[in-house]
């Protein structure tokens, strides 16, 4: 089973795997060659990670969990292993650096972090490969529960935009005196150290054993006050993939000038929005900006929404861009005109904010066909191990 997440969104895909009680590996890849792996056993998630693996994520979790000297991570598992992070966790458990409860807690956080990344992706391709389950197994997580948590965290995360944009951003203290007076001494000392060491929000969440949305919620008031600011960390494929989707919003001049309900809803939900009141200007912008989605009213002048849609659809840059039309009337004639113009969908106005966001999320798609490469279909099997019942809990 393979395809584009534009054809089958991630939530539906994961629920199908859960309902089918499938066992195997789900590989996901973006156009920038960023890859992820989710391992399943009977429809439940047992592990999830980004690829290729390093030791950074595990090392961050060990900082919080270990209270004794740690052997060098590369001695726990060779980087030639299929999943050195997972093998490393198993080695730490067998050597009694961890209890089974601690390992399960770390793996749950790793799975939640990976799903949060994937739910943020506007574009990706997937391949599911039936394969023996990863062994040994430490957790067996219900997809529905994880998705509910992930979507709630993602909505919360988007509400902090544009103050907080990317998990790769790093803390910078801009008003030390005010911040020191407002916070306990120990908390301020930690913030100073994290700022000095250029700790990203993603690493901070790992070090504290929290999710990104919770970290953002705690920091947000101080960022609003101007006492803290976030600066971009080193550019990475993950940071590129996590940029909010760009939406081109075309409406009549009065609606754009006054701040329409759709535009405000989109910005509050974390999308980048370019609002243009004139269809000819919108035509030029669509060709130059390459938006992820175009949202346009049918009642425009001198070109109406159907004509604008047809011109955009027949242009090379926008031939595969989702185009949603908004119409106060939605009858058989409007649907036929929208289909002939090449619209992805025509929606009846007014729309509730939640309805608008849900519909837009369904149409954010990759701009061109892509044949994924580098998605290994090899089965991952770890060395045989004794029963987990012999390990400390």
Short mmCIF file of C-alpha atoms in Angstrom, two decimals:
data_model
loop_
_atom_site.label_atom_id
_atom_site.label_comp_id
_atom_site.label_asym_id
_atom_site.label_seq_id
_atom_site.Cartn_x
_atom_site.Cartn_y
_atom_site.Cartn_z
CA UNK A 1 0.00 0.00 0.00
CA UNK A 2 1.50 3.31 -1.07
CA UNK A 3 0.49 6.74 -2.29
CA UNK A 4 0.29 10.41 -1.47
CA UNK A 5 -1.06 11.89 1.74
CA UNK A 6 -3.14 14.13 -0.50
CA UNK A 7 -5.05 11.05 -1.62
CA UNK A 8 -5.28 9.58 1.87
CA UNK A 9 -4.59 11.90 4.80
CA UNK A 10 -2.37 10.69 7.62
CA UNK A 11 -5.14 10.35 10.21
CA UNK A 12 -7.26 8.18 7.90
CA UNK A 13 -4.21 6.12 6.88
CA UNK A 14 -3.24 5.37 10.48
CA UNK A 15 -6.85 4.50 11.39
CA UNK A 16 -7.06 2.10 8.43
CA UNK A 17 -3.90 0.35 9.61
CA UNK A 18 -5.36 0.16 13.12
CA UNK A 19 -8.74 -1.15 11.96
CA UNK A 20 -7.09 -3.71 9.66
CA UNK A 21 -4.85 -4.84 12.52
CA UNK A 22 -1.89 -4.62 10.16
CA UNK A 23 1.64 -5.56 11.18
CA UNK A 24 4.57 -3.92 9.42
CA UNK A 25 6.31 -0.62 8.69
CA UNK A 26 4.91 2.67 7.43
CA UNK A 27 7.54 4.76 5.62
CA UNK A 28 6.84 8.44 4.96
CA UNK A 29 8.96 10.79 2.83
CA UNK A 30 8.69 14.46 1.84
CA UNK A 31 9.82 16.15 -1.34
CA UNK A 32 12.97 17.31 0.50
CA UNK A 33 13.87 13.64 1.21
CA UNK A 34 13.07 13.87 4.91
CA UNK A 35 11.89 10.42 6.04
CA UNK A 36 10.08 8.79 8.95
CA UNK A 37 9.26 5.26 10.03
CA UNK A 38 6.32 4.01 12.12
CA UNK A 39 6.31 0.36 13.25
CA UNK A 40 3.02 -1.48 13.86
CA UNK A 41 1.96 -4.72 15.48
CA UNK A 42 -1.67 -5.76 14.99
CA UNK A 43 -2.64 -2.17 14.19
CA UNK A 44 -0.99 -0.63 17.26
CA UNK A 45 2.11 1.58 17.18
CA UNK A 46 5.17 0.13 18.84
CA UNK A 47 7.82 2.63 17.64
CA UNK A 48 8.23 5.77 15.51
CA UNK A 49 11.27 7.76 14.44
CA UNK A 50 12.75 10.06 11.83
CA UNK A 51 15.47 8.78 9.52
CA UNK A 52 18.41 8.55 9.32
CA UNK A 53 18.83 8.01 13.04
CA UNK A 54 21.42 9.61 15.26
CA UNK A 55 21.94 9.60 19.00
CA UNK A 56 20.60 13.12 19.66
CA UNK A 57 17.02 12.25 20.55
CA UNK A 58 17.96 9.38 22.88
CA UNK A 59 20.71 11.43 24.51
CA UNK A 60 18.23 14.21 25.33
CA UNK A 61 15.86 11.74 27.00
CA UNK A 62 18.71 10.13 28.94
CA UNK A 63 19.64 13.52 30.41
CA UNK A 64 16.30 13.57 32.23
CA UNK A 65 16.01 9.89 33.13
CA UNK A 66 19.45 8.66 34.19
CA UNK A 67 21.01 9.24 37.58
CA UNK A 68 24.18 7.17 37.11
CA UNK A 69 27.18 7.36 34.74
CA UNK A 70 26.23 6.29 31.23
CA UNK A 71 28.38 4.20 28.88
CA UNK A 72 29.19 5.70 25.50
CA UNK A 73 26.10 5.40 23.30
CA UNK A 74 27.94 4.07 20.22
CA UNK A 75 29.12 1.11 22.34
CA UNK A 76 25.50 0.17 23.03
CA UNK A 77 24.64 -0.28 19.36
CA UNK A 78 26.46 0.16 16.09
CA UNK A 79 25.20 2.91 13.81
CA UNK A 80 25.13 0.20 11.14
CA UNK A 81 22.15 -1.31 12.98
CA UNK A 82 18.79 -0.69 11.31
CA UNK A 83 17.56 1.22 14.36
CA UNK A 84 20.51 2.03 16.67
CA UNK A 85 18.31 4.15 18.95
CA UNK A 86 15.98 1.23 19.66
CA UNK A 87 18.86 -1.20 20.13
CA UNK A 88 20.51 1.32 22.45
CA UNK A 89 17.39 1.52 24.61
CA UNK A 90 17.27 -2.27 24.81
CA UNK A 91 20.94 -2.39 25.84
CA UNK A 92 20.39 0.19 28.58
CA UNK A 93 17.44 -1.82 29.86
CA UNK A 94 19.32 -5.13 29.95
CA UNK A 95 22.23 -3.43 31.75
CA UNK A 96 19.70 -2.05 34.27
CA UNK A 97 20.39 1.61 33.62
CA UNK A 98 16.61 1.89 33.05
CA UNK A 99 13.52 0.21 34.36
CA UNK A 100 10.90 -1.07 31.92
CA UNK A 101 8.55 1.71 33.05
CA UNK A 102 11.14 4.37 32.12
CA UNK A 103 11.72 2.81 28.69
CA UNK A 104 8.00 2.77 28.00
CA UNK A 105 7.69 6.42 29.02
CA UNK A 106 10.56 7.44 26.73
CA UNK A 107 9.15 5.48 23.78
CA UNK A 108 5.71 7.02 24.21
CA UNK A 109 7.26 10.50 24.10
CA UNK A 110 9.29 9.52 21.00
CA UNK A 111 6.16 8.29 19.22
CA UNK A 112 4.23 11.44 20.18
CA UNK A 113 7.07 13.66 18.91
CA UNK A 114 7.21 11.80 15.59
CA UNK A 115 3.44 11.98 15.05
CA UNK A 116 3.46 15.70 15.86
CA UNK A 117 6.06 16.21 13.12
CA UNK A 118 4.05 14.16 10.64
CA UNK A 119 0.74 15.86 11.39
CA UNK A 120 2.44 19.19 10.65
CA UNK A 121 3.48 18.13 7.14
CA UNK A 122 1.54 19.71 4.26
CA UNK A 123 3.10 17.30 1.71
CA UNK A 124 4.35 13.72 1.88
CA UNK A 125 4.28 10.28 0.31
CA UNK A 126 3.87 6.97 2.10
CA UNK A 127 4.49 3.27 1.69
CA UNK A 128 3.26 0.53 4.03
CA UNK A 129 5.25 -2.70 4.01
CA UNK A 130 3.92 -5.83 5.70
CA UNK A 131 6.73 -7.24 7.83
CA UNK A 132 7.32 -9.12 11.08
CA UNK A 133 6.81 -6.93 14.15
CA UNK A 134 9.78 -5.17 15.69
CA UNK A 135 11.15 -7.18 18.63
CA UNK A 136 11.45 -6.88 21.54
CA UNK A 137 8.32 -4.80 22.09
CA UNK A 138 8.12 -2.34 24.96
CA UNK A 139 4.91 -0.46 24.17
CA UNK A 140 1.69 -1.05 22.24
CA UNK A 141 -0.05 2.29 21.67
CA UNK A 142 -3.58 2.90 20.42
CA UNK A 143 -3.64 4.97 17.23
CA UNK A 144 -6.92 6.75 18.01
CA UNK A 145 -5.67 8.04 21.36
CA UNK A 146 -2.35 9.22 19.90
CA UNK A 147 -4.08 11.04 17.03
CA UNK A 148 -6.47 12.82 19.38
CA UNK A 149 -3.55 14.00 21.52
CA UNK A 150 -1.46 14.96 18.48
CA UNK A 151 -4.22 17.00 16.80
CA UNK A 152 -4.97 18.85 20.05
CA UNK A 153 -1.28 19.67 20.48
CA UNK A 154 -0.98 20.81 16.86
CA UNK A 155 -3.98 23.17 17.17
CA UNK A 156 -2.48 24.61 20.34
CA UNK A 157 0.94 24.98 18.69
CA UNK A 158 -0.51 26.85 15.70
CA UNK A 159 -2.26 29.30 18.01
CA UNK A 160 1.14 30.73 19.03
CA UNK A 161 2.09 31.68 15.45
CA UNK A 162 3.75 34.03 14.47
CA UNK A 163 5.53 34.42 17.83
CA UNK A 164 6.54 30.75 17.74
CA UNK A 165 7.15 29.33 14.27
CA UNK A 166 9.37 26.27 14.36
CA UNK A 167 10.57 23.57 16.79
CA UNK A 168 14.11 24.45 15.67
CA UNK A 169 13.94 27.96 17.17
CA UNK A 170 16.23 28.74 20.11
CA UNK A 171 15.66 30.84 23.23
CA UNK A 172 17.23 34.27 23.62
CA UNK A 173 16.80 36.34 26.80
CA UNK A 174 16.16 39.99 25.86
CA UNK A 175 15.13 41.45 29.24
CA UNK A 176 17.05 39.62 31.94
CA UNK A 177 16.07 41.88 34.87
CA UNK A 178 12.33 41.70 34.19
CA UNK A 179 12.48 37.96 33.63
CA UNK A 180 14.51 37.37 36.79
CA UNK A 181 12.00 39.32 38.88
CA UNK A 182 9.06 37.37 37.42
CA UNK A 183 10.49 33.86 37.79
CA UNK A 184 11.88 31.70 40.60
CA UNK A 185 15.67 31.76 40.74
CA UNK A 186 16.04 28.12 39.68
CA UNK A 187 13.78 28.59 36.65
CA UNK A 188 15.62 31.71 35.54
CA UNK A 189 18.98 29.93 35.91
CA UNK A 190 17.72 27.12 33.67
CA UNK A 191 16.54 29.62 31.05
CA UNK A 192 19.95 31.32 31.13
CA UNK A 193 21.72 28.01 30.59
CA UNK A 194 19.40 26.91 27.77
CA UNK A 195 19.86 30.28 26.05
CA UNK A 196 23.63 30.12 26.44
CA UNK A 197 23.75 26.57 25.06
CA UNK A 198 21.40 27.37 22.12
CA UNK A 199 18.86 24.73 23.09
CA UNK A 200 16.04 24.45 20.53
CA UNK A 201 12.38 24.14 21.53
CA UNK A 202 12.39 20.53 20.32
CA UNK A 203 15.36 19.63 22.51
CA UNK A 204 13.87 21.54 25.43
CA UNK A 205 10.69 19.46 25.20
CA UNK A 206 12.76 16.27 25.29
CA UNK A 207 14.93 17.41 28.19
CA UNK A 208 11.84 18.26 30.25
CA UNK A 209 9.78 15.26 29.16
CA UNK A 210 6.98 17.44 27.73
CA UNK A 211 5.39 17.99 24.34
CA UNK A 212 6.18 21.03 22.17
CA UNK A 213 2.75 22.63 22.63
CA UNK A 214 3.15 22.62 26.41
CA UNK A 215 6.63 24.17 26.18
CA UNK A 216 5.30 26.84 23.81
CA UNK A 217 2.37 27.60 26.11
CA UNK A 218 4.71 28.17 29.08
CA UNK A 219 7.07 30.45 27.13
CA UNK A 220 4.43 32.34 25.16
CA UNK A 221 3.54 35.03 27.78
CA UNK A 222 7.19 36.00 28.23
CA UNK A 223 7.73 36.12 24.46
CA UNK A 224 4.67 38.39 24.13
CA UNK A 225 6.11 40.66 26.85
CA UNK A 226 9.35 40.91 24.87
CA UNK A 227 11.41 39.41 27.68
CA UNK A 228 12.24 36.34 25.60
CA UNK A 229 12.56 35.95 21.87
CA UNK A 230 13.12 33.01 19.59
CA UNK A 231 15.78 32.98 16.92
CA UNK A 232 16.13 30.53 14.07
CA UNK A 233 18.40 27.60 14.74
CA UNK A 234 20.47 25.85 12.08
CA UNK A 235 18.32 25.27 9.01
CA UNK A 236 17.36 21.62 8.66
CA UNK A 237 15.01 19.64 6.44
CA UNK A 238 12.68 19.28 9.41
CA UNK A 239 12.46 23.04 9.82
CA UNK A 240 11.71 23.45 6.12
CA UNK A 241 9.01 20.80 6.20
CA UNK A 242 7.38 22.31 9.30
CA UNK A 243 6.78 25.74 7.71
CA UNK A 244 3.05 26.52 7.78
CA UNK A 245 1.28 26.04 4.42
CA UNK A 246 0.87 29.19 2.30
CA UNK A 247 -2.68 30.07 1.24
CA UNK A 248 -3.62 32.64 -1.42
CA UNK A 249 -6.95 34.26 -0.43
CA UNK A 250 -8.84 36.13 -3.18
CA UNK A 251 -11.93 38.18 -2.28
CA UNK A 252 -13.53 41.52 -3.12
CA UNK A 253 -11.63 44.67 -1.99
CA UNK A 254 -13.97 45.52 0.89
CA UNK A 255 -13.64 42.06 2.42
CA UNK A 256 -9.84 42.02 2.19
CA UNK A 257 -9.50 45.57 3.54
CA UNK A 258 -11.82 45.01 6.50
CA UNK A 259 -10.24 41.68 7.47
CA UNK A 260 -12.59 38.90 6.46
CA UNK A 261 -13.63 36.00 8.61
CA UNK A 262 -11.86 33.40 6.40
CA UNK A 263 -8.57 35.32 6.43
CA UNK A 264 -8.66 35.82 10.20
CA UNK A 265 -9.51 32.17 10.75
CA UNK A 266 -6.61 31.04 8.57
CA UNK A 267 -4.07 33.26 10.32
CA UNK A 268 -5.24 32.19 13.78
CA UNK A 269 -4.83 28.57 12.70
CA UNK A 270 -1.17 29.20 11.84
CA UNK A 271 -1.34 29.35 8.04
CA UNK A 272 0.62 31.91 6.05
CA UNK A 273 -1.92 34.00 4.14
CA UNK A 274 -1.55 36.35 1.19
CA UNK A 275 -4.80 38.31 0.70
CA UNK A 276 -5.37 39.90 -2.72
CA UNK A 277 -8.49 41.87 -3.66
CA UNK A 278 -8.14 41.85 -7.45
CA UNK A 279 -8.43 38.68 -9.60
CA UNK A 280 -5.82 39.82 -12.14
CA UNK A 281 -3.34 40.52 -9.36
CA UNK A 282 -4.26 37.15 -7.85
CA UNK A 283 -3.52 35.46 -11.18
CA UNK A 284 -0.02 36.94 -11.21
CA UNK A 285 0.51 36.07 -7.54
CA UNK A 286 -0.56 32.48 -8.10
CA UNK A 287 2.07 32.09 -10.81
CA UNK A 288 4.84 33.78 -8.78
CA UNK A 289 4.21 32.68 -5.17
CA UNK A 290 3.39 29.00 -5.77
CA UNK A 291 0.92 28.83 -2.85
CA UNK A 292 -0.02 25.50 -1.29
CA UNK A 293 -3.73 26.29 -1.71
CA UNK A 294 -5.90 28.97 -3.34
CA UNK A 295 -9.17 30.11 -1.79
CA UNK A 296 -11.32 32.42 -3.94
CA UNK A 297 -14.81 33.91 -4.02
CA UNK A 298 -16.90 33.31 -7.12
CA UNK A 299 -18.21 36.91 -7.04
CA UNK A 300 -15.17 38.79 -8.35
CA UNK A 301 -14.66 41.42 -11.04
CA UNK A 302 -13.54 41.80 -13.82
CA UNK A 303 -12.87 38.04 -13.74
CA UNK A 304 -15.25 35.97 -11.67
CA UNK A 305 -13.97 33.13 -9.51
CA UNK A 306 -14.70 30.48 -12.13
CA UNK A 307 -12.69 32.31 -14.80
CA UNK A 308 -9.81 32.91 -12.39
CA UNK A 309 -9.83 29.25 -11.43
CA UNK A 310 -9.77 28.13 -15.07
CA UNK A 311 -6.81 30.39 -15.91
CA UNK A 312 -4.86 29.21 -12.86
CA UNK A 313 -5.63 25.56 -13.54
CA UNK A 314 -4.32 25.82 -17.10
CA UNK A 315 -1.05 27.42 -15.94
CA UNK A 316 1.93 25.17 -15.31
CA UNK A 317 2.74 26.35 -11.73
CA UNK A 318 -0.86 25.91 -10.51
CA UNK A 319 -1.91 22.88 -12.50
CA UNK A 320 -2.00 20.73 -9.34
CA UNK A 321 -2.60 23.39 -6.68
CA UNK A 322 -5.87 22.89 -4.77
CA UNK A 323 -8.35 25.66 -5.68
CA UNK A 324 -11.40 26.06 -3.44
CA UNK A 325 -14.22 28.35 -4.53
CA UNK A 326 -16.62 30.05 -2.11
CA UNK A 327 -20.16 30.82 -3.26
CA UNK A 328 -23.21 32.15 -1.39
CA UNK A 329 -25.33 29.91 -3.63
CA UNK A 330 -24.53 26.26 -4.15
CA UNK A 331 -26.82 24.57 -6.62
CA UNK A 332 -26.40 22.18 -9.51
CA UNK A 333 -25.33 24.98 -11.89
CA UNK A 334 -22.59 26.27 -9.56
CA UNK A 335 -21.21 22.77 -9.11
CA UNK A 336 -21.07 22.20 -12.87
CA UNK A 337 -19.33 25.55 -13.47
CA UNK A 338 -16.81 24.78 -10.73
CA UNK A 339 -16.08 21.34 -12.20
CA UNK A 340 -15.62 22.79 -15.69
CA UNK A 341 -13.24 25.44 -14.32
CA UNK A 342 -11.11 22.76 -12.67
CA UNK A 343 -11.87 23.68 -9.04
CA UNK A 344 -10.94 21.14 -6.40
CA UNK A 345 -14.21 21.94 -4.60
CA UNK A 346 -16.87 24.63 -4.29
CA UNK A 347 -18.07 25.51 -0.81
CA UNK A 348 -21.25 27.23 0.35
CA UNK A 349 -20.85 30.35 2.48
CA UNK A 350 -20.99 31.29 5.25
CA UNK A 351 -18.71 28.65 6.74
CA UNK A 352 -17.99 28.06 10.41
CA UNK A 353 -14.27 28.52 11.21
CA UNK A 354 -13.79 24.86 12.20
CA UNK A 355 -15.49 23.71 9.00
CA UNK A 356 -13.23 25.91 6.89
CA UNK A 357 -10.04 24.64 8.52
CA UNK A 358 -11.15 21.00 8.26
CA UNK A 359 -11.91 21.38 4.55
CA UNK A 360 -8.65 23.17 3.80
CA UNK A 361 -6.62 20.51 5.63
CA UNK A 362 -8.13 17.88 3.33
CA UNK A 363 -6.86 19.63 0.20
CA UNK A 364 -3.26 20.51 1.10
CA UNK A 365 -1.40 18.33 -1.41
CA UNK A 366 2.02 17.89 -3.02
CA UNK A 367 2.39 20.16 -6.06
CA UNK A 368 3.64 17.51 -8.48
CA UNK A 369 3.92 13.73 -8.86
CA UNK A 370 6.86 12.25 -6.98
CA UNK A 371 8.29 8.76 -7.01
CA UNK A 372 9.79 8.23 -3.57
CA UNK A 373 13.31 6.89 -3.52
CA UNK A 374 15.30 5.62 -0.62
CA UNK A 375 12.26 4.09 1.10
CA UNK A 376 13.73 0.81 2.16
CA UNK A 377 11.39 -2.14 2.21
CA UNK A 378 13.75 -4.20 4.32
CA UNK A 379 12.30 -5.77 7.40
CA UNK A 380 13.82 -4.59 10.67
CA UNK A 381 14.57 -7.45 13.04
CA UNK A 382 16.56 -7.03 16.22
CA UNK A 383 18.55 -9.80 17.86
CA UNK A 384 16.57 -12.41 19.77
CA UNK A 385 16.15 -11.49 23.41
CA UNK A 386 14.91 -13.07 26.63
CA UNK A 387 11.46 -12.34 28.01
CA UNK A 388 10.85 -8.84 29.33
CA UNK A 389 9.48 -10.36 32.52
CA UNK A 390 13.03 -10.77 33.85
CA UNK A 391 13.68 -7.02 33.72
CA UNK A 392 13.08 -4.43 36.47
CA UNK A 393 9.77 -2.55 36.33
#
